[in-house]
Each structure stands twice: as structure tokens, then as C-alpha cells.
Short mmCIF file of N, CA and C in Angstrom, two decimals:
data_model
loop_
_atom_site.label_atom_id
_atom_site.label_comp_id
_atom_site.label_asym_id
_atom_site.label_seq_id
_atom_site.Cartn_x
_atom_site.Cartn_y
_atom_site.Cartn_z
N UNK U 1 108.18 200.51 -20.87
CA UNK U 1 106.87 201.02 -20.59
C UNK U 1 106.76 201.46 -19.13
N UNK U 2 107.61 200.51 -18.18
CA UNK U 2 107.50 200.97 -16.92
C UNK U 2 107.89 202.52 -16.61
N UNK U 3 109.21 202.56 -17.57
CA UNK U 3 109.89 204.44 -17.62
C UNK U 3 108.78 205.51 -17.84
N UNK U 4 107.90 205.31 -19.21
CA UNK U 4 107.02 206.07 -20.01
C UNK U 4 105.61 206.09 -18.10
N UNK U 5 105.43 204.89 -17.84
CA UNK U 5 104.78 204.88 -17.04
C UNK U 5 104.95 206.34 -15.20
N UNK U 6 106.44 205.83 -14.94
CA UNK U 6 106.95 207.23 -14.05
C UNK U 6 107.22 207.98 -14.67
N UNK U 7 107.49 208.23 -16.05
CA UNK U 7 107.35 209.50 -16.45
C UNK U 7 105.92 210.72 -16.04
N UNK U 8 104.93 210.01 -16.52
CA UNK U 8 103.85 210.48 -16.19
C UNK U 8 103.24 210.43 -15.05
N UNK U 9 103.67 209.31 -14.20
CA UNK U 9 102.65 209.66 -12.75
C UNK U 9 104.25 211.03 -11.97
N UNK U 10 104.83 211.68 -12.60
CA UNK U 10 105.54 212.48 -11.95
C UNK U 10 105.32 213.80 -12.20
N UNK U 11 104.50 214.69 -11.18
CA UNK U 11 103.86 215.51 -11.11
C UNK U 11 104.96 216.60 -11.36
N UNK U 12 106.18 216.52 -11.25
CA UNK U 12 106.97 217.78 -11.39
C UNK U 12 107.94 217.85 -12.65
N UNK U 13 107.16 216.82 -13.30
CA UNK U 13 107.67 217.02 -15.31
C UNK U 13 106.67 217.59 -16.12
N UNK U 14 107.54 218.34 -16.89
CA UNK U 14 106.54 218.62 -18.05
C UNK U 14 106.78 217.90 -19.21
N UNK U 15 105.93 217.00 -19.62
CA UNK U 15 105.79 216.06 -20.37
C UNK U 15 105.28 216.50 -21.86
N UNK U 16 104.51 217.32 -22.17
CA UNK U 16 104.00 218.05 -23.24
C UNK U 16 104.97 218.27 -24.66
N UNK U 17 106.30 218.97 -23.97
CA UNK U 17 106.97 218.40 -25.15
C UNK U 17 107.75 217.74 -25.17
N UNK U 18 107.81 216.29 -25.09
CA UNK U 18 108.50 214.82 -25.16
C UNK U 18 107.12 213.98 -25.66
N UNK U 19 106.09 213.96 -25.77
CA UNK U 19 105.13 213.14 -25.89
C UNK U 19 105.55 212.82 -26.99
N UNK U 20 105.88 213.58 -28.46
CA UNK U 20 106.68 213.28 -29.74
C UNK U 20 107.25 211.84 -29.60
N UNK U 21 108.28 211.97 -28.47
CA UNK U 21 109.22 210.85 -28.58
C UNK U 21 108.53 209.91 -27.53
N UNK U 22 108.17 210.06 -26.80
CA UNK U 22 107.56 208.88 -26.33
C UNK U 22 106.09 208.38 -26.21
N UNK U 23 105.49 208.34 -27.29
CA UNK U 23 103.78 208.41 -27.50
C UNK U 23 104.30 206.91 -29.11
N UNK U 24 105.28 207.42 -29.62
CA UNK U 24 105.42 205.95 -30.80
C UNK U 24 105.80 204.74 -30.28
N UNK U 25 107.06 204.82 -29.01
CA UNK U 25 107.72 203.76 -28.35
C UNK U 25 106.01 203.00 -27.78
N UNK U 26 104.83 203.93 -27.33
CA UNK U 26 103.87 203.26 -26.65
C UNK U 26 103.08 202.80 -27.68
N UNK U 27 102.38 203.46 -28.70
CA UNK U 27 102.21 202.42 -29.86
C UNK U 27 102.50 201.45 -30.71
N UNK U 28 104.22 201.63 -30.69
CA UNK U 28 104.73 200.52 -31.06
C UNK U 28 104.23 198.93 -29.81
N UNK U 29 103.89 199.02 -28.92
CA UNK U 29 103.90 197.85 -28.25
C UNK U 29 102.46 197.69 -28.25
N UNK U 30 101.65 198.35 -28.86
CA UNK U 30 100.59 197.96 -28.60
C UNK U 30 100.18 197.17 -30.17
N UNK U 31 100.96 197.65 -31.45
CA UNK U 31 100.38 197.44 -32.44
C UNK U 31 101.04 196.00 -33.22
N UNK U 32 102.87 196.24 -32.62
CA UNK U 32 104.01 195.55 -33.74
C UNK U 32 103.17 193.98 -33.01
N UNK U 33 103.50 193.44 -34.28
CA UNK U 33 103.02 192.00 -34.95
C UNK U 33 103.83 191.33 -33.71
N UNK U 34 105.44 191.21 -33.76
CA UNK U 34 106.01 190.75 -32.48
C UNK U 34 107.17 191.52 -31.90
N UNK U 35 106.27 191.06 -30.47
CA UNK U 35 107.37 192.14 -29.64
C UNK U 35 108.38 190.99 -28.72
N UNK U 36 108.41 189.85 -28.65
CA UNK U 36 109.48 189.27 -28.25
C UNK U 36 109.94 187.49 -28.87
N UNK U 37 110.74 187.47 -28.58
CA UNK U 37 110.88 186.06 -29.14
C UNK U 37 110.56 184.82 -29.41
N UNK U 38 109.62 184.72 -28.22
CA UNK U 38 108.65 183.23 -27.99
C UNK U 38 107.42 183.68 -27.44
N UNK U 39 106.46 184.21 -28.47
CA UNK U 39 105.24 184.58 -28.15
C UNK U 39 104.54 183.66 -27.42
N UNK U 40 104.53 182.51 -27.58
CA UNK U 40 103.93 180.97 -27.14
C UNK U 40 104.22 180.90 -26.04
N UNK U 41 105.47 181.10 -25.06
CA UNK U 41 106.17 181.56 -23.82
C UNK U 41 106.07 182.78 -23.22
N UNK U 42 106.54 183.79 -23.83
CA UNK U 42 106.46 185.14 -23.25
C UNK U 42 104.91 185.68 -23.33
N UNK U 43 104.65 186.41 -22.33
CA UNK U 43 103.22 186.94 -21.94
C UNK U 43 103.19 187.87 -22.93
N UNK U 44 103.23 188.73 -23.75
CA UNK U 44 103.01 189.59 -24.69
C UNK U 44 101.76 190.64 -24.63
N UNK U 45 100.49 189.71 -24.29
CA UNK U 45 99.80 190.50 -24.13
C UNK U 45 99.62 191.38 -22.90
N UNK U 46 100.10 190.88 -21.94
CA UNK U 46 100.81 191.73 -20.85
C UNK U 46 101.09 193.34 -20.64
N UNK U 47 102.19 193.24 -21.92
CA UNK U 47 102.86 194.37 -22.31
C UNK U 47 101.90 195.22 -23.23
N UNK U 48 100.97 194.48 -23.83
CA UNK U 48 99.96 195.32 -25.12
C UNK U 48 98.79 195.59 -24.26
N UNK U 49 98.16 195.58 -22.99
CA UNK U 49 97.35 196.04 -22.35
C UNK U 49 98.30 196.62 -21.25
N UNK U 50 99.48 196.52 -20.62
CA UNK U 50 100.09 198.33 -20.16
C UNK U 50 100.41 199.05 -21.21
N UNK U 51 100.39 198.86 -22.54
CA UNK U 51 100.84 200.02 -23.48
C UNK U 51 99.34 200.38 -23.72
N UNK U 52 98.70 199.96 -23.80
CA UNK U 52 97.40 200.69 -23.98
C UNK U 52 96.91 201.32 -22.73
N UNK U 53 96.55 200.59 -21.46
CA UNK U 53 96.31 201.67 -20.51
C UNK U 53 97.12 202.99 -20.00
N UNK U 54 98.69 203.02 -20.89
CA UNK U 54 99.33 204.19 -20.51
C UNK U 54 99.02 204.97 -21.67
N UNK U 55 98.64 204.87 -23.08
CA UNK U 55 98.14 205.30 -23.84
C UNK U 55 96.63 206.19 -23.50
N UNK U 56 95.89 205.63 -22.69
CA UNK U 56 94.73 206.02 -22.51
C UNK U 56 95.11 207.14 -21.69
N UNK U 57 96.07 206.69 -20.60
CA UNK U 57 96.52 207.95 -20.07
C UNK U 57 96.39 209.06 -20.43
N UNK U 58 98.06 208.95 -21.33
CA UNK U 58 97.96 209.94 -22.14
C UNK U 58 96.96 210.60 -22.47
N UNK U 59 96.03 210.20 -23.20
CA UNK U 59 95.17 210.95 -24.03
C UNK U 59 94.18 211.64 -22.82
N UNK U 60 94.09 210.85 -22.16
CA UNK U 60 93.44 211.41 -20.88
C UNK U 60 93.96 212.83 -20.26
N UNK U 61 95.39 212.76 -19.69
CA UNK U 61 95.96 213.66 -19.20
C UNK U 61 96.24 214.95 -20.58
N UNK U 62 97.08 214.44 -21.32
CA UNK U 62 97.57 215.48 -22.08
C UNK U 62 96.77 216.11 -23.74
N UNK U 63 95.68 215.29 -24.30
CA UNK U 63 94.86 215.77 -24.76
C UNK U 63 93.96 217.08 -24.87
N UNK U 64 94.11 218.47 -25.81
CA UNK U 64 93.14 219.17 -25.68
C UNK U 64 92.82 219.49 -26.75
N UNK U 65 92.05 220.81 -27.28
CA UNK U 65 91.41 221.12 -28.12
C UNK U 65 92.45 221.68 -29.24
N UNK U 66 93.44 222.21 -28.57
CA UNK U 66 94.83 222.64 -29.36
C UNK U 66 95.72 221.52 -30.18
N UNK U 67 95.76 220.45 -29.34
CA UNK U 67 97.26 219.74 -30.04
C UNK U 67 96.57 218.27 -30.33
N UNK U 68 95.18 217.93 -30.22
CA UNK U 68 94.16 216.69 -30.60
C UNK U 68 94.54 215.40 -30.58
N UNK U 69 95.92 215.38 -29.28
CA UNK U 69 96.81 214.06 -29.51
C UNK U 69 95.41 213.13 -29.31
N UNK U 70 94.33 212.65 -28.94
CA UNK U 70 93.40 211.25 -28.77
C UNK U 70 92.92 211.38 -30.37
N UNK U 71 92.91 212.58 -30.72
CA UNK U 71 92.04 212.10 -32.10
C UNK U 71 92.84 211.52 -32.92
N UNK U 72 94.19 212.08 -33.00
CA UNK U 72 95.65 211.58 -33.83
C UNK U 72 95.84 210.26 -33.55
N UNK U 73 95.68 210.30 -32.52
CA UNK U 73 96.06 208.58 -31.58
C UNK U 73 95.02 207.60 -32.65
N UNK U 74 93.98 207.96 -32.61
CA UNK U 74 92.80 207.07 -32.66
C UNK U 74 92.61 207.29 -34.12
N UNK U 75 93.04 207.71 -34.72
CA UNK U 75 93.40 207.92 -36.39
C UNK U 75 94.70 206.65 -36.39
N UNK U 76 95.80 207.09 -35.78
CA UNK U 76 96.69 206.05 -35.81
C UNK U 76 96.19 204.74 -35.85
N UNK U 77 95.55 204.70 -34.86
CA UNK U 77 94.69 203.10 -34.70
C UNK U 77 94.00 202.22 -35.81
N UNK U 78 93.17 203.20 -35.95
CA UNK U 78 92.14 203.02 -37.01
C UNK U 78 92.79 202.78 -38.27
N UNK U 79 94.04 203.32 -38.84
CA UNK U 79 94.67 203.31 -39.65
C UNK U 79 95.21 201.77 -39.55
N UNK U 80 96.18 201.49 -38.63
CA UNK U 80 96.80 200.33 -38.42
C UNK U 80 95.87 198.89 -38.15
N UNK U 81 94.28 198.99 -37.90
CA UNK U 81 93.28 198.26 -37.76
C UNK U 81 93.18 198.01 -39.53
N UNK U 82 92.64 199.03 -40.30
CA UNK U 82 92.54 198.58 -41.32
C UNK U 82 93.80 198.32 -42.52
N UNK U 83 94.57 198.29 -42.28
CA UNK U 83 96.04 197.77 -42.89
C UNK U 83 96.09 196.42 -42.59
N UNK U 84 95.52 195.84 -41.27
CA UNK U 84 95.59 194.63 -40.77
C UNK U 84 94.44 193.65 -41.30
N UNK U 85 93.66 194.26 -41.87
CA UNK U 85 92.44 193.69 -42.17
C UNK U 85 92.55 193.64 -43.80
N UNK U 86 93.54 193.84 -44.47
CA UNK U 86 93.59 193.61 -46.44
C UNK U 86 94.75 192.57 -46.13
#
């Protein structure tokens, strides 16, 4: 997340088309059930609030009326919210 993180504060990439590949690696940490071995030990949520504030990013920075990555995002969500809830 730290990579995905300088990816984006680096003003002389174009990021637009890679978001594909790195927009799932950031949902994956925000959504998977477990992301390390000793949840009870390891901080976890840590990692699931920087995957979400680089998420917000995203949608922030690279979001427009053309390619609707926040609405997709937030479909994703919503989707994986109610899967979690049956």
C-alpha cells in the first residue's frame, strides 16, 4: 500500500492506465476477511484505513464523468457490504 501510495503522490506518472491493476490490490485490503496471520496481534485495521484513505484518493484524483471509477468503486462496496450481510 505504501508503493500504490508513491505511486500517486508522484506528479510525473500517469497513473490512468494502471489504475486496472492497482485499484483491486487496494480493495482487496480493505474488504478480505484476513489479511494477516494473527489478527489478535497484528494491527490489521491499520492497513484497512490506509487502503481506504488511498482509495478515496483515488476516486478523488482520478474519477470523472468518462471512466466513473467512484461510482464503480462504490458499487464494488456496496456489493461486498451486502454479500457480508446473508
Amino acid at each position: 500500500m505504501r508503493m500504490v501510495k508513491a505511486l500517486m503522490d508522484n506528479p510525473t506518472l500517469y497513473l490512468e492506465k494502471y489504475l486496472h491493476e492497482l485499484i483491486p490490490a487496494v480493495v482487496t485490503c480493505i474488504v478480505s476477511k484476513q489479511l494477516c496471520l494473527r489478527p489478535d496481534v497484528d494491527n490489521h485495521w491499520a492497513l484497512r484505513d490506509f487502503a481506504a484513505r488511498l482509495m478515496a484518493q483515488s476516486c478523488k484524483t482520478f474519477s470523472t464523468t468518462t471512466n466513473n471509477i467512484q461510482s464503480r468503486i462504490t458499487k464494488t462496496f456496496t456489493k461486498v457490504c451486502g454479500d457480508a450481510s446473508d
